[in-house]
Amino acid sequence: MSDLLDVRGLVTSFDTASGWIRAVDDVSLIVGKGKTVGLVGESGCGKTVTAMSILDLLEKPAGHILEGEILFKGEDLRKVSAKRMREVRGGEIGVVFQDSREILNPSHRIGKQLINAIRLHRKISRKQAKMRALELLDAVGIPDPRRMLVSFPYQLSDGMRQRVMIANALSCDPDLLIADEPAMSLDVTVQAQILDLIDSLKEKFEMGVLLITHDLGVVAQHCDDVVVMYAGRIVEHGSTRRVYSDPKHAYSKGLLFSMPRLTNVCKHYFQTIPGHPIANENLVSGCRFCQRMDRDKSVLLRTRPEYLEVWGDHWVEVCPECYKG
Amino acid sequence: MKNKGSDLLEIDGLCIHVPHRSGFFRLKTGVVKPVDEISLKIPPGKTLGLVGESGSGKSALGKAIVRLSQPSSGKIYFEGRDITRVRGRKLRALRKKIQMVFQDSKSSLNPRMSVGQLVEEPLRLQKVGRGWQRRARVAELLERVELPRNAMRKFPYEFSAGQCQRIAIARALALDPKLIVLDGSVSDLDVSIQAQIMNLLLDLQEEKGMSYLFMSHDFSVVKHMSDMVAVMYLGKVVEMAPAEVIYQQPLHAYTKAFLSGVPNPSPFEQQAPIALQGDVPSALNPPAGCAFGHRVGHVRYEESLGQELPFEEVTPGHWLLRCPCCGPI
């Protein structure tokens, strides 16, 4: 087993007023050691739910994992005890959540939050934990770590707070880092700093990184592999270079074309994907992207499209309308 | 003062200085300068893109232009007329011509009003037409922004972020304005929806010949929309040029750093590392001298101390905030 994280056929469902919704429908992905995998898709496609399923952080009792295996270092996280899961989460798997403002406790100083998190996973003294916290804050490029320890979250800028979140995620030398939109609400200049930081730390600690984002530019620069999700399913996955140079699925193509680029000419029209992501309530069993495109009903698949390996490790969902050989 | 040039909007040395008070007695402890000595022009039918990081003062400028806030000094000319201090009936008449679309459309739409009421509201307040005429106009507007017919009776919560943005655009269009201030109007949307909204905005501009002031923190989005681009940093415009020029030959060090930070969407080209540290300094305690030279710790930063940095035209149409550390020599 060389793969750090191997998710196989994950199905996550939510019990809502309008029935069971399969927010994640048969998702498989692999994150190797020292690799970054980008999970992209529009909002509501199930990226975050996938991450939360891996971490066993689904909102209960509404959310359930119905099927699939989540193998982390060969151990199925669905089968382990709650105690072991607590050790894994935050210990062996570090997490950076989307909104640092909501995650950090506003009434405790940064130092206290970091030290507590470290001591939760390691049997070390408060003093040692404090040294470790200082070390971490220094590693994520915070100018004055000592002052940071006694600051409250509201005193920090968004970029600084995100760095504290990363320091927190790294506090127990994780093998895998799950970063859910780590730089979404930040300015490009700060965003670039944060992502470069994750890259350099990945190399230093030989982590695997699962980077969840909707920014295809970020994926191009920072990920080895890319997984494109639409409406709970993976439509295409492969190495970033393969997928970007030769996208096979109509949805991946659409996403790449509708992206604003600096290399495009000024003031020009985009090629876009018509419609908007479909609501999870009325999903069809056939190809879901066809549903959005309002294609002719007679040509639609009735059953779920199969996967085809078009190239070494480049997989695509083959629907006759969305994938033209 | 009348007929100042042929531009639709002209801003001359606009400042918004807000006294900062703190402590028990609310004593004045400093001055925050969200907008400091800004001069811009927007010709009719064109788009000026305004880029800057958060906290650079883009929104403050936008709000001053639509007269939601009062500038402390400087002048705003619209169609050659000074509108800096218009009030009452004249201001209401002006609102017909300048409209704004906010960043977070969901929270800018009243959740208790139906979409029909929301789009009708500007027409009603300006007393345009009779009830049935207004309703016909609303239907026409909703169709123009490609919303379904039955949208009129629905409420904002029933729509996605992209559709709410369309409602906000329909509202802004209702009075056929000459200028629309778009404050980060596409930045929170998914790429495919963002592209749709931008196409819609480009179409509308061609159709009606409006001008846009398009504000965003995303350089690549601005490129798709603008004829002219102005780059803002800490309350000042550091560089302004026609769009093609600024992307090919940026002169100011900040523009260059900002451009290099935009993620390159090609996995085959390595992105050049950017020489930019830290965040935008707070507008409360701006560094003396060149604010950007201070952030990067430029060797010639000292020279800019105590100097008034001039905003000059370097080549025709290309304006630059001259300073010893950040510009070309």
Coordinates of C-alpha atoms in Angstrom, one line a residue, chain A:
Chain A
M1 CA 0.0 0.0 0.0
S2 CA 1.7 3.1 -1.1
D3 CA -1.3 5.3 -1.3
L4 CA -1.9 7.5 1.7
L5 CA -5.6 8.0 1.1
D6 CA -7.7 5.8 -1.0
V7 CA -11.4 6.6 -1.2
R8 CA -13.4 4.0 -3.0
G9 CA -17.0 4.3 -4.1
L10 CA -18.0 6.8 -1.5
V11 CA -21.7 7.6 -1.3
T12 CA -22.9 10.2 1.2
S13 CA -26.5 10.9 1.6
F14 CA -28.5 13.5 3.5
D15 CA -32.0 13.1 4.9
T16 CA -33.9 16.2 4.1
A17 CA -37.5 17.3 3.9
S18 CA -37.6 16.5 0.2
G19 CA -36.2 13.0 0.7
W20 CA -32.8 11.4 0.6
I21 CA -30.2 13.4 -1.4
R22 CA -27.1 11.7 -2.6
A23 CA -24.8 14.7 -2.2
V24 CA -21.7 12.5 -3.0
D25 CA -22.5 9.7 -5.4
D26 CA -19.8 7.0 -5.9
V27 CA -16.7 9.1 -5.6
S28 CA -13.2 7.5 -5.7
L29 CA -10.0 9.2 -5.4
I30 CA -6.4 8.6 -4.4
V31 CA -3.9 10.9 -2.7
G32 CA -0.3 9.6 -2.7
K33 CA 2.4 10.6 -0.4
G34 CA 3.9 14.0 -1.3
K35 CA 1.2 14.6 -3.9
T36 CA -1.3 17.3 -4.2
V37 CA -4.7 16.4 -5.6
G38 CA -7.1 19.1 -6.5
L39 CA -10.8 18.6 -6.2
V40 CA -12.7 21.1 -8.3
G41 CA -16.3 21.8 -9.1
E42 CA -18.9 24.5 -8.7
S43 CA -20.5 25.3 -5.4
G44 CA -22.9 22.6 -4.3
C45 CA -21.2 19.8 -6.2
G46 CA -20.2 17.9 -3.2
K47 CA -16.5 18.8 -2.7
T48 CA -16.8 19.8 0.9
V49 CA -19.2 16.9 1.7
T50 CA -16.5 14.6 0.4
A51 CA -13.9 16.1 2.7
M52 CA -16.3 16.0 5.7
S53 CA -17.1 12.3 4.9
I54 CA -13.4 11.5 5.0
L55 CA -13.1 13.2 8.4
D56 CA -16.3 11.8 9.8
L57 CA -17.5 15.3 10.4
L58 CA -20.9 15.1 8.7
E59 CA -23.8 16.7 10.4
K60 CA -25.6 13.9 12.2
P61 CA -28.1 12.4 12.1
A62 CA -29.0 13.9 8.7
G63 CA -25.8 13.0 6.9
H64 CA -24.8 9.3 6.4
I65 CA -22.2 7.5 4.5
L66 CA -24.1 4.8 2.8
E67 CA -21.4 3.0 0.9
G68 CA -17.7 2.9 0.2
E69 CA -14.4 2.6 1.8
I70 CA -12.1 5.3 3.1
L71 CA -8.7 3.7 3.3
F72 CA -6.1 5.9 5.1
K73 CA -2.8 4.2 5.3
G74 CA -4.6 0.9 4.7
E75 CA -7.0 1.4 7.5
D76 CA -10.7 1.8 6.8
L77 CA -11.8 5.0 8.6
R78 CA -15.4 4.0 8.4
K79 CA -14.7 1.0 10.6
V80 CA -12.5 2.4 13.3
S81 CA -13.7 3.4 16.7
A82 CA -14.7 6.9 17.7
K83 CA -11.6 7.2 19.9
R84 CA -9.2 6.2 17.1
M85 CA -11.1 8.6 14.7
R86 CA -10.4 11.5 17.1
E87 CA -6.7 10.6 17.0
V88 CA -6.6 10.5 13.3
R89 CA -8.6 13.8 12.8
G90 CA -6.3 16.6 13.7
G91 CA -3.5 14.2 14.4
E92 CA -2.6 12.2 11.3
I93 CA -4.9 14.2 9.0
G94 CA -4.7 18.0 9.3
V95 CA -7.5 20.1 8.2
V96 CA -7.7 23.7 7.0
F97 CA -11.3 24.8 6.8
Q98 CA -12.9 27.4 4.6
D99 CA -13.7 30.2 6.9
S100 CA -11.1 30.9 9.6
R101 CA -13.3 33.5 11.2
E102 CA -15.8 30.9 12.1
I103 CA -13.4 28.2 13.1
L104 CA -11.1 30.0 15.6
N105 CA -12.7 30.6 18.9
P106 CA -13.1 34.4 19.2
S107 CA -12.9 34.5 23.0
H108 CA -9.6 32.6 23.4
R109 CA -6.1 33.8 22.5
I110 CA -4.4 32.1 19.5
G111 CA -1.7 30.7 21.8
K112 CA -4.2 28.9 24.0
Q113 CA -6.0 27.4 21.0
L114 CA -2.8 26.1 19.5
I115 CA -1.4 24.7 22.7
N116 CA -4.6 23.0 23.6
A117 CA -4.8 21.4 20.1
I118 CA -1.2 20.2 20.4
R119 CA -1.7 18.8 23.9
L120 CA -4.9 17.0 22.9
H121 CA -2.8 14.8 20.6
R122 CA 0.5 14.6 22.4
K123 CA 1.5 14.0 25.9
I124 CA 3.8 16.9 26.4
S125 CA 4.0 19.7 29.0
R126 CA 2.4 23.1 28.4
K127 CA 5.9 24.7 28.1
Q128 CA 6.9 22.2 25.4
A129 CA 3.6 22.8 23.6
K130 CA 4.3 26.5 23.7
M131 CA 7.7 26.0 22.1
R132 CA 6.1 23.8 19.5
A133 CA 3.4 26.5 18.8
L134 CA 6.1 29.2 18.4
E135 CA 8.0 26.9 16.0
L136 CA 4.9 26.4 13.9
L137 CA 3.9 30.0 13.7
D138 CA 7.4 30.7 12.6
A139 CA 7.2 28.0 10.0
V140 CA 4.1 29.5 8.4
G141 CA 5.8 32.9 8.1
I142 CA 4.2 34.9 10.9
P143 CA 6.5 37.8 11.7
D144 CA 6.3 38.0 15.5
P145 CA 5.2 34.6 16.8
R146 CA 5.4 35.6 20.5
R147 CA 3.0 38.5 20.0
M148 CA 0.8 36.2 18.0
L149 CA 0.4 33.8 20.9
V150 CA -1.3 36.5 23.0
S151 CA -3.5 37.9 20.2
F152 CA -7.2 37.3 19.7
P153 CA -8.5 36.2 16.3
Y154 CA -10.2 39.4 15.6
Q155 CA -6.9 41.3 15.8
L156 CA -5.5 39.5 12.8
S157 CA -6.1 40.1 9.1
D158 CA -7.7 37.3 7.0
G159 CA -4.3 36.2 5.6
M160 CA -2.8 36.0 9.1
R161 CA -5.7 34.1 10.5
Q162 CA -5.5 31.6 7.6
R163 CA -1.8 31.1 8.5
V164 CA -2.7 30.4 12.0
M165 CA -5.2 27.8 10.7
I166 CA -2.5 26.2 8.7
A167 CA -0.1 26.2 11.7
N168 CA -2.9 24.5 13.7
A169 CA -3.4 21.9 11.0
L170 CA 0.3 21.1 10.9
S171 CA 0.7 21.0 14.7
C172 CA 0.9 17.2 14.9
D173 CA 2.9 16.5 11.8
P174 CA 0.0 15.2 9.7
D175 CA 0.6 12.7 6.9
L176 CA -2.4 14.2 5.0
L177 CA -3.6 17.7 4.8
I178 CA -7.1 18.4 3.7
A179 CA -7.4 22.1 2.7
D180 CA -11.0 23.2 1.9
E181 CA -10.7 26.4 -0.1
P182 CA -7.8 27.6 2.0
A183 CA -7.4 30.9 0.2
M184 CA -10.8 31.6 -1.1
S185 CA -11.6 34.9 0.5
L186 CA -8.1 36.2 0.3
D187 CA -6.6 38.7 -2.2
V188 CA -4.5 37.2 -5.0
T189 CA -1.2 38.4 -3.5
V190 CA -2.0 36.8 -0.1
Q191 CA -3.6 33.8 -1.8
A192 CA -0.3 33.1 -3.6
Q193 CA 1.6 33.4 -0.4
I194 CA -0.6 30.9 1.4
L195 CA -0.6 28.4 -1.4
D196 CA 3.2 28.6 -1.8
L197 CA 3.4 28.0 1.9
I198 CA 1.3 24.9 1.7
D199 CA 3.5 23.7 -1.2
S200 CA 6.8 24.2 0.6
L201 CA 5.4 22.6 3.8
K202 CA 4.2 19.7 1.7
E203 CA 7.8 19.1 0.5
K204 CA 9.3 19.6 3.9
F205 CA 7.0 17.2 5.7
E206 CA 6.2 14.8 2.8
M207 CA 2.5 15.2 3.3
G208 CA -0.2 14.4 0.8
V209 CA -2.6 17.3 0.2
L210 CA -6.2 17.2 -0.8
L211 CA -6.9 20.7 -2.1
I212 CA -10.5 21.6 -2.5
T213 CA -11.1 24.7 -4.6
H214 CA -13.2 26.1 -7.4
D215 CA -10.3 28.1 -8.8
L216 CA -8.8 26.3 -11.8
G217 CA -5.8 28.6 -11.8
V218 CA -4.9 27.4 -8.4
V219 CA -5.2 23.8 -9.4
A220 CA -3.0 24.3 -12.5
Q221 CA -0.2 25.8 -10.4
H222 CA -0.3 23.6 -7.3
C223 CA -1.8 20.2 -8.0
D224 CA -0.3 17.0 -9.5
D225 CA -3.7 15.4 -10.1
V226 CA -7.1 17.0 -10.6
V227 CA -10.6 15.5 -9.9
V228 CA -13.5 17.3 -11.5
M229 CA -16.8 16.9 -9.8
Y230 CA -20.3 17.8 -11.0
A231 CA -23.5 17.2 -9.0
G232 CA -22.0 14.7 -6.7
R233 CA -20.2 12.6 -9.2
I234 CA -16.7 12.7 -10.7
V235 CA -16.9 13.4 -14.3
E236 CA -13.2 13.4 -15.1
H237 CA -9.9 12.8 -13.3
G238 CA -6.3 12.5 -14.3
S239 CA -3.0 14.3 -14.1
T240 CA -3.4 18.1 -14.2
R241 CA -1.3 18.4 -17.3
R242 CA -3.4 15.8 -19.2
V243 CA -6.7 17.2 -18.1
Y244 CA -5.8 20.8 -18.8
S245 CA -4.2 20.1 -22.2
D246 CA -6.8 17.7 -23.4
P247 CA -10.1 17.8 -21.4
K248 CA -12.4 15.0 -22.5
H249 CA -15.7 15.7 -20.8
A250 CA -17.9 18.5 -21.9
Y251 CA -18.2 19.9 -18.4
S252 CA -14.4 20.1 -17.8
K253 CA -14.1 21.8 -21.2
G254 CA -16.8 24.2 -20.3
L255 CA -15.2 25.1 -17.0
L256 CA -11.8 25.6 -18.6
F257 CA -13.2 27.8 -21.3
S258 CA -15.3 30.0 -19.0
M259 CA -12.3 30.9 -16.9
P260 CA -11.0 34.4 -17.1
R261 CA -7.4 34.4 -18.2
L262 CA -4.7 37.1 -18.4
T263 CA -3.7 35.7 -21.8
N264 CA -7.1 36.4 -23.4
V265 CA -7.6 39.6 -25.4
C266 CA -9.2 42.5 -23.6
K267 CA -13.0 42.9 -23.6
H268 CA -14.1 39.7 -25.1
Y269 CA -16.9 37.3 -24.7
F270 CA -16.6 34.0 -22.8
Q271 CA -17.7 30.7 -23.9
T272 CA -19.9 29.6 -21.1
I273 CA -21.9 26.7 -19.8
P274 CA -25.5 27.5 -20.1
G275 CA -27.9 27.1 -17.2
H276 CA -26.8 26.7 -13.6
P277 CA -25.8 23.8 -11.5
I278 CA -28.9 21.7 -10.9
A279 CA -30.4 21.5 -7.5
N280 CA -29.7 18.3 -5.7
E281 CA -33.3 17.4 -5.3
N282 CA -34.1 16.5 -8.9
L283 CA -31.1 14.5 -9.9
V284 CA -31.5 12.0 -12.7
S285 CA -30.0 8.6 -12.8
G286 CA -28.4 9.2 -16.2
C287 CA -25.8 11.8 -17.1
R288 CA -26.3 14.8 -14.9
F289 CA -24.5 17.3 -17.1
C290 CA -26.8 16.4 -20.0
Q291 CA -29.6 17.4 -17.6
R292 CA -28.2 20.9 -17.2
M293 CA -27.5 21.3 -20.9
D294 CA -31.2 20.5 -21.7
R295 CA -30.4 18.0 -24.3
D296 CA -32.9 16.2 -26.4
K297 CA -34.6 13.6 -24.1
S298 CA -34.5 10.8 -26.7
V299 CA -30.7 10.7 -26.8
L300 CA -30.1 10.7 -23.1
L301 CA -28.7 7.8 -21.1
R302 CA -31.1 6.2 -18.8
T303 CA -28.4 4.6 -16.7
R304 CA -25.4 6.0 -15.1
P305 CA -22.5 6.5 -17.5
E306 CA -19.5 4.2 -17.1
Y307 CA -15.9 5.3 -16.6
L308 CA -13.4 4.9 -19.3
E309 CA -9.6 5.2 -19.0
V310 CA -8.7 7.3 -22.0
W311 CA -5.0 7.4 -21.2
G312 CA -2.9 6.2 -18.4
D313 CA -4.8 7.2 -15.3
H314 CA -6.9 9.7 -17.1
W315 CA -10.5 8.7 -16.5
V316 CA -13.7 10.2 -17.9
E317 CA -17.4 9.5 -17.5
V318 CA -18.5 8.3 -20.9
C319 CA -21.9 9.7 -21.8
P320 CA -22.4 9.7 -25.6
E321 CA -23.3 13.4 -25.6
C322 CA -20.7 14.8 -23.2
Y323 CA -17.8 12.7 -24.3
K324 CA -17.0 12.6 -28.0
G325 CA -14.1 10.2 -28.2

